[in-house]
PDB file of C-alpha atoms in Angstrom:
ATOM      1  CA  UNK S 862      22.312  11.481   6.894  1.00 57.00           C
ATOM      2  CA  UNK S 863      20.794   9.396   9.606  1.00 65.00           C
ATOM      3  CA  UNK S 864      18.085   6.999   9.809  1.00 70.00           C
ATOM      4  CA  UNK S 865      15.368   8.559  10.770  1.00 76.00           C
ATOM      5  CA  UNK S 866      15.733  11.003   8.282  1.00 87.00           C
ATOM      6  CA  UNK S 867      15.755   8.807   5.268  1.00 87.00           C
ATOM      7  CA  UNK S 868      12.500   7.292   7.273  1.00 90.00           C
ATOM      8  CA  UNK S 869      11.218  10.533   7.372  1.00 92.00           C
ATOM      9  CA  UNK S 870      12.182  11.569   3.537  1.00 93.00           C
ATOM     10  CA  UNK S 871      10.769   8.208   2.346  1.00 92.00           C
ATOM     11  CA  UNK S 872       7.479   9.007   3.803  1.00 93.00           C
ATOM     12  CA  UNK S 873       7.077  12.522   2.323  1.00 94.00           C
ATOM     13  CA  UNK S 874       7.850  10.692  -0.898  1.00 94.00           C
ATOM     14  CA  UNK S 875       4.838   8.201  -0.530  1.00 92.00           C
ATOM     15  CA  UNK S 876       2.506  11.079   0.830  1.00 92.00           C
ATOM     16  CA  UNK S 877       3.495  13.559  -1.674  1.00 92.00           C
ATOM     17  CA  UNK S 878       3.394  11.255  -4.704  1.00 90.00           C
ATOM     18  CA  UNK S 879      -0.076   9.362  -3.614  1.00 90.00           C
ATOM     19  CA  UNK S 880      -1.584  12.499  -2.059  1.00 88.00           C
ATOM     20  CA  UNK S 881      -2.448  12.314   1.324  1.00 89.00           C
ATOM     21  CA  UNK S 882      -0.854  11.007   4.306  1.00 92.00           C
ATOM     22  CA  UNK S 883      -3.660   8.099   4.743  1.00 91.00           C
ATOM     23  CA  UNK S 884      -2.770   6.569   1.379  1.00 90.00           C
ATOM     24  CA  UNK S 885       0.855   6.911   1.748  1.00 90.00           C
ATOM     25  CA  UNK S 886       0.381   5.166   5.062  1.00 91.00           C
ATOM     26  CA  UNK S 887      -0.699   2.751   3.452  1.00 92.00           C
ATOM     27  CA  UNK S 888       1.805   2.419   1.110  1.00 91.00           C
ATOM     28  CA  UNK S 889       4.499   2.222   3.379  1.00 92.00           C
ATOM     29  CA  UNK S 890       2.356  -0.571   5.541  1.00 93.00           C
ATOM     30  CA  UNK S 891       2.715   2.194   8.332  1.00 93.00           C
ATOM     31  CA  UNK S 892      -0.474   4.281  10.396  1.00 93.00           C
ATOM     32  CA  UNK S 893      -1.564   7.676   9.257  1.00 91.00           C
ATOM     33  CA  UNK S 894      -0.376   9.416  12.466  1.00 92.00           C
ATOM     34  CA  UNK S 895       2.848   7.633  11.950  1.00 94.00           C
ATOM     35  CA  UNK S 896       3.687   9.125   8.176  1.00 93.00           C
ATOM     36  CA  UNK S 897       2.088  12.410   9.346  1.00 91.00           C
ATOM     37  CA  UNK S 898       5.247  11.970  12.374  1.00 93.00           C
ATOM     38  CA  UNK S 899       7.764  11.775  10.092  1.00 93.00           C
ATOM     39  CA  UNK S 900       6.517  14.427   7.494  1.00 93.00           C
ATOM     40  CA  UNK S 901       6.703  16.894  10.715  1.00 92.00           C
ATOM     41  CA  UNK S 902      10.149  15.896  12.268  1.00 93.00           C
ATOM     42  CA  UNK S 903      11.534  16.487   8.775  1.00 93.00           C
ATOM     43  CA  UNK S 904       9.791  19.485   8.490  1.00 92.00           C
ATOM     44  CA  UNK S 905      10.946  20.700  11.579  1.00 93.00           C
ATOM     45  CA  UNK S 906      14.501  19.774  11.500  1.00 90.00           C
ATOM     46  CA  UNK S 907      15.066  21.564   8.343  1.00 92.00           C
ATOM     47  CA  UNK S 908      12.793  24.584   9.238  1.00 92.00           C
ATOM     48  CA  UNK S 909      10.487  24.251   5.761  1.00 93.00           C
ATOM     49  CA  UNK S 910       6.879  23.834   5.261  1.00 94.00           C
ATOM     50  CA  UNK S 911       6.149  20.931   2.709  1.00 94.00           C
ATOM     51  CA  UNK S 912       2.501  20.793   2.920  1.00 92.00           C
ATOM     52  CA  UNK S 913       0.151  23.151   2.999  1.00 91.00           C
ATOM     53  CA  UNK S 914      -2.919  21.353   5.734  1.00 84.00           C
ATOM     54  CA  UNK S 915      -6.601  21.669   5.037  1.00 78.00           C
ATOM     55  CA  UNK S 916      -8.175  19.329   8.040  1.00 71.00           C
ATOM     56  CA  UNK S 917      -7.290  15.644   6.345  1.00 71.00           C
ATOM     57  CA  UNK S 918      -6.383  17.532   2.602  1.00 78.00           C
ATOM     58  CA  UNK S 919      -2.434  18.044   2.063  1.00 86.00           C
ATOM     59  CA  UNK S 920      -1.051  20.135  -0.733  1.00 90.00           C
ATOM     60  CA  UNK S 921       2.072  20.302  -1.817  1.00 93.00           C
ATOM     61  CA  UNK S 922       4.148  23.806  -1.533  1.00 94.00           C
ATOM     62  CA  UNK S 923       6.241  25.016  -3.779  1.00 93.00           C
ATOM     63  CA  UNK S 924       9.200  23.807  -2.073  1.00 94.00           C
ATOM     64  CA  UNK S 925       7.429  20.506  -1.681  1.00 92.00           C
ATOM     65  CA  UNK S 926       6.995  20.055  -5.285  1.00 92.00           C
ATOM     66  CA  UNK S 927      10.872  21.107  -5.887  1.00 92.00           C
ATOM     67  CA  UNK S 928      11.600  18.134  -3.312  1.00 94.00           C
ATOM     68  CA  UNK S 929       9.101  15.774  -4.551  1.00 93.00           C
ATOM     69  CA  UNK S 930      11.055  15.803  -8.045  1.00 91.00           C
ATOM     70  CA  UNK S 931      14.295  15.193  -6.467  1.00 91.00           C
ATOM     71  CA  UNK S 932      12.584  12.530  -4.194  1.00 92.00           C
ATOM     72  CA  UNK S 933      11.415  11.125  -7.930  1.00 90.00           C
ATOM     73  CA  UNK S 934      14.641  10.550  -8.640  1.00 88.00           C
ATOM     74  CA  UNK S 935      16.273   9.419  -5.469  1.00 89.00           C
ATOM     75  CA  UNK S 936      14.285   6.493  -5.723  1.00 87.00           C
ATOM     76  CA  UNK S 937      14.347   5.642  -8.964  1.00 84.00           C
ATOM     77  CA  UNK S 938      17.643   5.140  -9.001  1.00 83.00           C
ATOM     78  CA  UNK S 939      17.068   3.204  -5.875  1.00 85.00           C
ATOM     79  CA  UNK S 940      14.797   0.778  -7.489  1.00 81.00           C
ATOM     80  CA  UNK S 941      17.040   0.357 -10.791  1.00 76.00           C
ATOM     81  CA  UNK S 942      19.968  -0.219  -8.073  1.00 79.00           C
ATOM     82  CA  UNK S 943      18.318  -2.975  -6.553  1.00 77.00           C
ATOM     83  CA  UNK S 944      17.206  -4.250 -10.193  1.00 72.00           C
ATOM     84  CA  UNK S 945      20.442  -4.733 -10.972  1.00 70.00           C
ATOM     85  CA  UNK S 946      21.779  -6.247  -8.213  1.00 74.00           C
ATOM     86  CA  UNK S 947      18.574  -8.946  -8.240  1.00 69.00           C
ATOM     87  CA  UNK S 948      20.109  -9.531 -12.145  1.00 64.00           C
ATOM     88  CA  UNK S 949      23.587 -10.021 -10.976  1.00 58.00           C
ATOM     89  CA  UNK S 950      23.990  -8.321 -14.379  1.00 51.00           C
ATOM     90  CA  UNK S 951      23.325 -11.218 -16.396  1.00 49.00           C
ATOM     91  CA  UNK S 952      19.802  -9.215 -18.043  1.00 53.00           C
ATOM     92  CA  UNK S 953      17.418  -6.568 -17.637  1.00 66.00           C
ATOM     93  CA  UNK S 954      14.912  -6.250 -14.962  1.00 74.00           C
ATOM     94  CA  UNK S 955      12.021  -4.478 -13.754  1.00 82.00           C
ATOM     95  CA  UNK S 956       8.966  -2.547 -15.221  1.00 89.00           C
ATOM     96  CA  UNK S 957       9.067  -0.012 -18.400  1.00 94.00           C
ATOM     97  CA  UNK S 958       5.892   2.120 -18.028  1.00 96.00           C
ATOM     98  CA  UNK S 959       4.735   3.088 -21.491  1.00 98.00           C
ATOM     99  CA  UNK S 960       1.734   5.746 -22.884  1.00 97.00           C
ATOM    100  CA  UNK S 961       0.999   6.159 -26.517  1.00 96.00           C
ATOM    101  CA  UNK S 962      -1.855   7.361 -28.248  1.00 91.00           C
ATOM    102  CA  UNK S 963      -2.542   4.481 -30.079  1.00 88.00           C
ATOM    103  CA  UNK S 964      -1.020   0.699 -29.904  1.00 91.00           C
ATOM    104  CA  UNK S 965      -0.141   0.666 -34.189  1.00 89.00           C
ATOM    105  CA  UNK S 966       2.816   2.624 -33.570  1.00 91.00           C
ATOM    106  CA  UNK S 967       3.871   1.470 -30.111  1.00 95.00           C
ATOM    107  CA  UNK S 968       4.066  -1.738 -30.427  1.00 96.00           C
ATOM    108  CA  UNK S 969       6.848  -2.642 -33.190  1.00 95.00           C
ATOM    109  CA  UNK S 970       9.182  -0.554 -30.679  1.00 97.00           C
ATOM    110  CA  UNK S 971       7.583  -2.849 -27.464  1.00 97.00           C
ATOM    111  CA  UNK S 972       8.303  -5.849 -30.072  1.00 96.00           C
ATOM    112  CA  UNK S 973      11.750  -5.170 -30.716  1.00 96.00           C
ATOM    113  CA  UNK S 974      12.500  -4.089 -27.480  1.00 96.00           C
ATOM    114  CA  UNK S 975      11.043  -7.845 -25.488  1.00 94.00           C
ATOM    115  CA  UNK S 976      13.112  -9.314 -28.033  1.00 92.00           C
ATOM    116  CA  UNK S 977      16.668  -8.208 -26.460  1.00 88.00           C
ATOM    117  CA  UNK S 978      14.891  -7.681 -22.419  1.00 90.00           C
ATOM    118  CA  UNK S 979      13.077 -10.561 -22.152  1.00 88.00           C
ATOM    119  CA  UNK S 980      12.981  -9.599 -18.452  1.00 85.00           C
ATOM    120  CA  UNK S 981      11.727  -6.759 -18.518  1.00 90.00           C
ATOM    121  CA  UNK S 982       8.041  -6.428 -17.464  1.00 92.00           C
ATOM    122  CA  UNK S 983       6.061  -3.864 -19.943  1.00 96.00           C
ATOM    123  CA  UNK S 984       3.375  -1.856 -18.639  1.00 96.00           C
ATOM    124  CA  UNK S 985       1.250   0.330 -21.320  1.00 96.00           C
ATOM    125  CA  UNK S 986      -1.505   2.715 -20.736  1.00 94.00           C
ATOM    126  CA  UNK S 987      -3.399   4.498 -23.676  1.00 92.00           C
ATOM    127  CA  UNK S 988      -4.593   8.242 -23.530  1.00 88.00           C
ATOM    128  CA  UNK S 989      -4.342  11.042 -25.315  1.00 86.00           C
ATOM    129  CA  UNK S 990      -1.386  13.271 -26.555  1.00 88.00           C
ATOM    130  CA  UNK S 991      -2.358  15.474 -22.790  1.00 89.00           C
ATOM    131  CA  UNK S 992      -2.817  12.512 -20.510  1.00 92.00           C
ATOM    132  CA  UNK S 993       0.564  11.267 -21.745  1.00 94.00           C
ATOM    133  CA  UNK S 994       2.821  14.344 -21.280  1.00 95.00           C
ATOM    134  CA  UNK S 995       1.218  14.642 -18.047  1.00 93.00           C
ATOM    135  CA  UNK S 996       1.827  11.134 -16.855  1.00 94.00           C
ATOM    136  CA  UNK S 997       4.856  11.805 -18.122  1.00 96.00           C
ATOM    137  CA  UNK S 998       6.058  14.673 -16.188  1.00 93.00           C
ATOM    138  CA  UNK S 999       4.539  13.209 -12.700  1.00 90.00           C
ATOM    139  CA  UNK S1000       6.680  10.304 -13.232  1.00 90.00           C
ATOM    140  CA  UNK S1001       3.652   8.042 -13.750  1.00 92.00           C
ATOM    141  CA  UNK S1002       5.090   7.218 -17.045  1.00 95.00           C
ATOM    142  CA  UNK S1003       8.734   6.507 -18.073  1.00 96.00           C
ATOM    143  CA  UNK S1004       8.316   6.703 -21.987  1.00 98.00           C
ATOM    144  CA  UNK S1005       5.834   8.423 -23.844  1.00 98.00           C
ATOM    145  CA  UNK S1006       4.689   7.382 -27.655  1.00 97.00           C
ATOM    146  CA  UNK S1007       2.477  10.515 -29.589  1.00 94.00           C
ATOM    147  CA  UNK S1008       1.954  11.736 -33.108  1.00 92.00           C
ATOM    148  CA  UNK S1009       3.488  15.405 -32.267  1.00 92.00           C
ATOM    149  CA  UNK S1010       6.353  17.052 -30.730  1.00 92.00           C
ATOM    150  CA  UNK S1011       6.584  18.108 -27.312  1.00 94.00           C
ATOM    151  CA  UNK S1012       8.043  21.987 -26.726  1.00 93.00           C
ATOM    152  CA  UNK S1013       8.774  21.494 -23.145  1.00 94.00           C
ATOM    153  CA  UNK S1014      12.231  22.430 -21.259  1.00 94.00           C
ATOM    154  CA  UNK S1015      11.763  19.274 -18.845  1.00 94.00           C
ATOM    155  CA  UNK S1016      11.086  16.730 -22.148  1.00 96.00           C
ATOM    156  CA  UNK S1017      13.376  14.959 -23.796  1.00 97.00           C
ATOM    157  CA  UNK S1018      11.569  14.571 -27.578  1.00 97.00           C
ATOM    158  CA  UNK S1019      12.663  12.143 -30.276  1.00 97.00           C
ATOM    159  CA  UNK S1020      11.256  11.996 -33.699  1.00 96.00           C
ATOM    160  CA  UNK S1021      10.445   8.817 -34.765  1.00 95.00           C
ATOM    161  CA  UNK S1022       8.512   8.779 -38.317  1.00 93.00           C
ATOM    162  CA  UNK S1023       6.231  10.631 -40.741  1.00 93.00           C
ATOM    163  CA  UNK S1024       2.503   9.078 -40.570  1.00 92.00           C
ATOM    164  CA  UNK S1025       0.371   9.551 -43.563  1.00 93.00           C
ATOM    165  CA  UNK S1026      -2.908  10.105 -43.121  1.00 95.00           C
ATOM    166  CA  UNK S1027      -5.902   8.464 -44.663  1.00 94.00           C
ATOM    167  CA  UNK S1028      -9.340   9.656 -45.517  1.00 96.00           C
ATOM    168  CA  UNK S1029     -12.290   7.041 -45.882  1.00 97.00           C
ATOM    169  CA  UNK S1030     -15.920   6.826 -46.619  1.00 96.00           C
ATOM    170  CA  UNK S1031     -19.019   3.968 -46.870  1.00 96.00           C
ATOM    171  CA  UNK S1032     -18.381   2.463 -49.896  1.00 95.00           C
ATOM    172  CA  UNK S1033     -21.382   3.708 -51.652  1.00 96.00           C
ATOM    173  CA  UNK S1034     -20.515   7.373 -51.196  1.00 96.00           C
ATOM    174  CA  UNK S1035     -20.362   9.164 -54.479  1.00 95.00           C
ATOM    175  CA  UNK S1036     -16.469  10.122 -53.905  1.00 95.00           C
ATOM    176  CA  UNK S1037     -15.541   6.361 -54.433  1.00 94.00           C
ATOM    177  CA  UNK S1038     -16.751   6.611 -58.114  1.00 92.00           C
ATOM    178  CA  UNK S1039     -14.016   9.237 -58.862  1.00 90.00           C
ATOM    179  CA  UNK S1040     -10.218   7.455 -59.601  1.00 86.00           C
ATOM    180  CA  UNK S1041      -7.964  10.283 -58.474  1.00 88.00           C
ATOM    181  CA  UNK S1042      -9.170  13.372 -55.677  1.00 92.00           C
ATOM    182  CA  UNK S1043      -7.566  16.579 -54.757  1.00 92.00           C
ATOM    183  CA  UNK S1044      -8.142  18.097 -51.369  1.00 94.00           C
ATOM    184  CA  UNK S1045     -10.725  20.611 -53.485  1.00 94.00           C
ATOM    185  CA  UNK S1046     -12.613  17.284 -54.036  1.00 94.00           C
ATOM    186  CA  UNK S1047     -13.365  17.439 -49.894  1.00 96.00           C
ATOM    187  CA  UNK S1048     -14.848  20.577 -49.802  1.00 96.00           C
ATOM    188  CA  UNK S1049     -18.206  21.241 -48.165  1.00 95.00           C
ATOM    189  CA  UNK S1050     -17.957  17.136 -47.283  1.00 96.00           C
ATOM    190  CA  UNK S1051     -19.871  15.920 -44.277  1.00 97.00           C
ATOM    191  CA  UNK S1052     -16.913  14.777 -41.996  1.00 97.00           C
ATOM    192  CA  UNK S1053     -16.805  12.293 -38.982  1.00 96.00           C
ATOM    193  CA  UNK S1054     -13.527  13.479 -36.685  1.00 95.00           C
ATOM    194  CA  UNK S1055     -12.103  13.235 -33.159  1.00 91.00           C
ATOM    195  CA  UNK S1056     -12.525  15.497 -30.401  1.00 88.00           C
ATOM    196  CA  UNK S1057     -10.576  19.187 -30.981  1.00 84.00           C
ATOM    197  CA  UNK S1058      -8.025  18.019 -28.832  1.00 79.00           C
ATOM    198  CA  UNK S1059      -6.911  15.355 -31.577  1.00 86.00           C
ATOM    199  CA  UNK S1060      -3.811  15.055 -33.497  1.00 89.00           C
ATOM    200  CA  UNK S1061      -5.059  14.116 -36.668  1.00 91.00           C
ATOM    201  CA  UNK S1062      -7.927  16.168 -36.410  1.00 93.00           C
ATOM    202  CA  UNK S1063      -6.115  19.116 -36.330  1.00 93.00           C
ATOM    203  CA  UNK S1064      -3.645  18.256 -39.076  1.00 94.00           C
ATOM    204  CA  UNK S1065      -6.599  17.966 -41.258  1.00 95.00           C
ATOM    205  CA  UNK S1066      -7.947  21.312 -40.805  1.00 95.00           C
ATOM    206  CA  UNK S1067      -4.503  23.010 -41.135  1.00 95.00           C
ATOM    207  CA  UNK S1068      -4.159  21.041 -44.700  1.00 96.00           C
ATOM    208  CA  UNK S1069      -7.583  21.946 -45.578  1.00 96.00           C
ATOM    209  CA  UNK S1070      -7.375  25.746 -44.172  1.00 96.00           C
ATOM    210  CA  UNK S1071      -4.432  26.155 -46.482  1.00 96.00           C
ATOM    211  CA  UNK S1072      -5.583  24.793 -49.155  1.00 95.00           C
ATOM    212  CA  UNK S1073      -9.172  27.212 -49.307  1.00 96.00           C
ATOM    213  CA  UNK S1074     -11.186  23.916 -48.170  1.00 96.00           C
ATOM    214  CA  UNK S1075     -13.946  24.275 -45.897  1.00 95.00           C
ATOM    215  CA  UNK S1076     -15.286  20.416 -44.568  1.00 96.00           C
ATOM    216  CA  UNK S1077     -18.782  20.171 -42.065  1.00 94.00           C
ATOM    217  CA  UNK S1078     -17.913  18.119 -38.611  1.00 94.00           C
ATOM    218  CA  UNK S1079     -21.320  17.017 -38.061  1.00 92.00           C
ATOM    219  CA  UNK S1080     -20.391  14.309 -35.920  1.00 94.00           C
ATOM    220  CA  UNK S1081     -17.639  14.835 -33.138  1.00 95.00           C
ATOM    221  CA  UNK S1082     -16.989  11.005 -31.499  1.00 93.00           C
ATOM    222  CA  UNK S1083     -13.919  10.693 -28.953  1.00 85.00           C
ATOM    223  CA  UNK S1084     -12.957   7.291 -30.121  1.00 85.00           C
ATOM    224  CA  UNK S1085     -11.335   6.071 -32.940  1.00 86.00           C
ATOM    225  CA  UNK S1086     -13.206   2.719 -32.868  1.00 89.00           C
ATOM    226  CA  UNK S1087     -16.435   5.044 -33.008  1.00 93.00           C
ATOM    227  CA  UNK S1088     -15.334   6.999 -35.588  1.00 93.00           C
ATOM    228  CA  UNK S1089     -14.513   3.578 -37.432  1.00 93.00           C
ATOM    229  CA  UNK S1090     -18.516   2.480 -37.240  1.00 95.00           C
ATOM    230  CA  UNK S1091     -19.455   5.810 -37.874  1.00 96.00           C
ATOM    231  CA  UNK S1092     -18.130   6.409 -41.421  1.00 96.00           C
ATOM    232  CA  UNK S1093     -19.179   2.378 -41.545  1.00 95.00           C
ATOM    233  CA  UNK S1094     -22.540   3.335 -41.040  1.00 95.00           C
ATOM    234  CA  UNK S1095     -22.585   6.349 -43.720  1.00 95.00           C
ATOM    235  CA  UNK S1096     -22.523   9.385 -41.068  1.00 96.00           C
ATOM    236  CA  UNK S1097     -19.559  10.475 -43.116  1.00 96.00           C
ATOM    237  CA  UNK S1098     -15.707  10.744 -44.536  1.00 97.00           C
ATOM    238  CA  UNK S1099     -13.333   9.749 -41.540  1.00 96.00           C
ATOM    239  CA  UNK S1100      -9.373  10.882 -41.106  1.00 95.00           C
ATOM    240  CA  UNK S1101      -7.005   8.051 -39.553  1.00 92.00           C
ATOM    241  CA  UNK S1102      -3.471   7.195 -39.625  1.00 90.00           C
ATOM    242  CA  UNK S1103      -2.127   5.097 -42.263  1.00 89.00           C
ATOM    243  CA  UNK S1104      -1.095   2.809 -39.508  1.00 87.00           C
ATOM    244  CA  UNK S1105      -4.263   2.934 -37.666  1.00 87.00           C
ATOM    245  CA  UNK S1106      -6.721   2.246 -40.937  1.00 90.00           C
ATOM    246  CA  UNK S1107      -8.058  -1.177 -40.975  1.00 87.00           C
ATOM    247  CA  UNK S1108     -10.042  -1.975 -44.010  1.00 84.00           C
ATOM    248  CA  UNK S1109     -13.995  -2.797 -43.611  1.00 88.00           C
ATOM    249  CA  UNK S1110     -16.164  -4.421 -46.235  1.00 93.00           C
ATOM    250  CA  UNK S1111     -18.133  -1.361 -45.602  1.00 96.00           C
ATOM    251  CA  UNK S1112     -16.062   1.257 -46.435  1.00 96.00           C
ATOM    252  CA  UNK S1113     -12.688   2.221 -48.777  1.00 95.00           C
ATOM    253  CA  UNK S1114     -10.259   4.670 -48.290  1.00 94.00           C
ATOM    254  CA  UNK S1115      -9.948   7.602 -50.765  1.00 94.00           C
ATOM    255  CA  UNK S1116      -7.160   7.887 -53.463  1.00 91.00           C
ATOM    256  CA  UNK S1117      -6.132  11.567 -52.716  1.00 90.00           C
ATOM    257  CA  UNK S1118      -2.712  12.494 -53.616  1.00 82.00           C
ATOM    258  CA  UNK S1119      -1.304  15.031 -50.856  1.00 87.00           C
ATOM    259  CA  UNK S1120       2.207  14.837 -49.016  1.00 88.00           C
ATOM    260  CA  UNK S1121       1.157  17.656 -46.697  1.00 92.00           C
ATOM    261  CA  UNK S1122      -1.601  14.772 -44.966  1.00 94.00           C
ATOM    262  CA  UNK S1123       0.368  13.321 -41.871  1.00 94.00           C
ATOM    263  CA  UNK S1124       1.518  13.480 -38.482  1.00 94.00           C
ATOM    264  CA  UNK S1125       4.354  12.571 -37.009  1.00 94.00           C
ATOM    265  CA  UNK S1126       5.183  10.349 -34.134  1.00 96.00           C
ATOM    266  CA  UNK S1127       7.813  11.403 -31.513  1.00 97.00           C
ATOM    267  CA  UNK S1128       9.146   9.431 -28.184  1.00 98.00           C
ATOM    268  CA  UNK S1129       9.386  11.503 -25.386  1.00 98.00           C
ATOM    269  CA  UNK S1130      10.744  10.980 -21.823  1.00 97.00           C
ATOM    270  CA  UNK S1131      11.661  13.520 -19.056  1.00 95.00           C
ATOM    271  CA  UNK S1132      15.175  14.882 -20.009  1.00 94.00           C
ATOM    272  CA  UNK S1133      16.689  14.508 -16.191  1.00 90.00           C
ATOM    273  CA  UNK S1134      16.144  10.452 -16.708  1.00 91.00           C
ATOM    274  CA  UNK S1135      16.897  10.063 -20.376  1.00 92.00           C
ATOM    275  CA  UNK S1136      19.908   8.001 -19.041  1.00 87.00           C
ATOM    276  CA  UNK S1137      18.191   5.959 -16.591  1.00 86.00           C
ATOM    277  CA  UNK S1138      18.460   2.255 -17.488  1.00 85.00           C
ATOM    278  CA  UNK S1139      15.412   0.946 -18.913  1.00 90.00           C
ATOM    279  CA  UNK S1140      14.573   4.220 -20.750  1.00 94.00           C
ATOM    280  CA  UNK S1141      17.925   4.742 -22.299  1.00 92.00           C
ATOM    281  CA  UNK S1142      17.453   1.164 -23.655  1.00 93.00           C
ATOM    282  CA  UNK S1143      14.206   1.654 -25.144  1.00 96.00           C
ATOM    283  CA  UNK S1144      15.208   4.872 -26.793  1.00 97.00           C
ATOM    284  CA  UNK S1145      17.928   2.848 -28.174  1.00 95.00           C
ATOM    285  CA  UNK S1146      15.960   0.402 -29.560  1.00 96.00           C
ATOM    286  CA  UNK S1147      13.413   3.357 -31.126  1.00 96.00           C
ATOM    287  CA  UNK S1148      16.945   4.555 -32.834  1.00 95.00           C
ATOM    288  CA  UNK S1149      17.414   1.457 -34.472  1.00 94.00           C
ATOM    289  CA  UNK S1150      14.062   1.452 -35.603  1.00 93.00           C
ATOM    290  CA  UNK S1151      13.867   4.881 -37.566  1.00 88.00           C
TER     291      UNK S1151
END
């Protein structure tokens, strides 16, 4: 393959991954009409269309997408390449992208991990269990940390460990005088939960649904730390992990005896770069852990 075509590959990459030609101009330190250039002459000596043009919008075709993936991967094994050569092999380099749900879980495996690749530079993002798949798939994360499993041909999912959940209250509310609850104890309860896109949230109503409870939501908050001052503040009972439950002189959790209450946390990376350097390390590491 010549020159110019790996020019002209490399700056289909940087326009198809950042969207537009002016951005991945910019990435590249070239001008637009340069990056537009090569994007044609590649176009053209293959005979494909990569980009659908809408005056200065660019979409990706289907066949664009196809080669954006393999692009993906071109040059991610280019960067760990040149990782490893700037090691001389002596230690790990470069930057592990990481997105979890939540940092209670995540960070034990980022602990353990620093501890044996003290060069490598750790970059975490938090969203939820949607934001992470998808940042996983478009290659805008490498590892993904979430309290389900992933049914997707293109993941790679690990199990990690069971997460009991807890259920909480203001510490005057009348459930705290009782010294052992069943889940019948819940019903008709005013509750304080996530958004319906939420893990926990829906593990609850499963557990509860099978069980013949019926709870109210009367307050729907989309952050834990306001769900936290919520139930603090008497709005209602609140659902967290065990992990994720940090006690409050204003509230207590609830002594209820049920093994069907958790979630359950699962690693996930795209399956075509399971064995790519960093990533297979860190999944090593999560092994160990279990």
């Amino acid at each position: 393959m010549s020159m110019d075509c790996f020019d002209e590959l490399r700056a289909f990459h940087a326009a198809a991954r950042l969207g537009g030609m002016s951005a991945g101009a910019r990435h590249l330190g070239l001008t637009q009409p340069t990056i537009s250039a090569h994007v044609a002459k590649l176009e053209r000596r293959f005979g494909v269309e990569l980009f659908f043009r809408r005056g200065r919008r660019v979409e990706l075709t289907d066949f664009g997408r196809s080669l954006l993936e393999t692009t993906h991967r071109l040059y991610d094994a280019e960067a760990e390449a040149l990782s490893l050569l700037a090691q001389g092999g002596s230690a790990y380099r470069g930057t592990l992208r990481i997105c979890a749900v939540g940092p209670y879980n995540v960070m034990p495996m980022v602990r353990e991990f620093r501890r044996t690749h003290t060069g490598v530079h750790v970059v975490m993002q938090l969203g939820d269990s949607r934001e992470i798949v998808e940042q996983v798939l478009d290659y805008r994360g490498d590892v993904g940390v979430l309290v389900h499993a992933v049914e997707d041909p293109r993941i790679h999912c690990m199990p990690y460990r069971k997460q009991p959940l807890v259920v909480f209250c203001h510490r005057d509310h009348p459930l705290t005088a009782m010294r052992t609850l069943t889940l019948m104890d819940l019903n008709a309860q005013s509750f304080v939960l996530r958004e319906k896109g939420s893990t926990t949230r829906r593990v609850l109503e499963q557990v509860l649904a099978r069980h013949g409870v019926s709870i109210r939501c009367d307050v729907e908050i989309g952050s834990r730390e306001a769900v936290y001052e919520a139930v603090a503040q008497g709005l209602g009972l609140g659902v967290v992990s065990a992990a994720a439950y940090r006690p409050d002189e204003r509230t207590v959790s609830l002594p209820i005896h049920c093994d069907e209450l958790f979630t359950h946390v699962h690693v996930v990376c795209l399956k075509e770069r399971r064995q790519s350097l960093l990533i297979s390390r860190f999944l090593e590491v999560v092994e160990r852990l279990r």
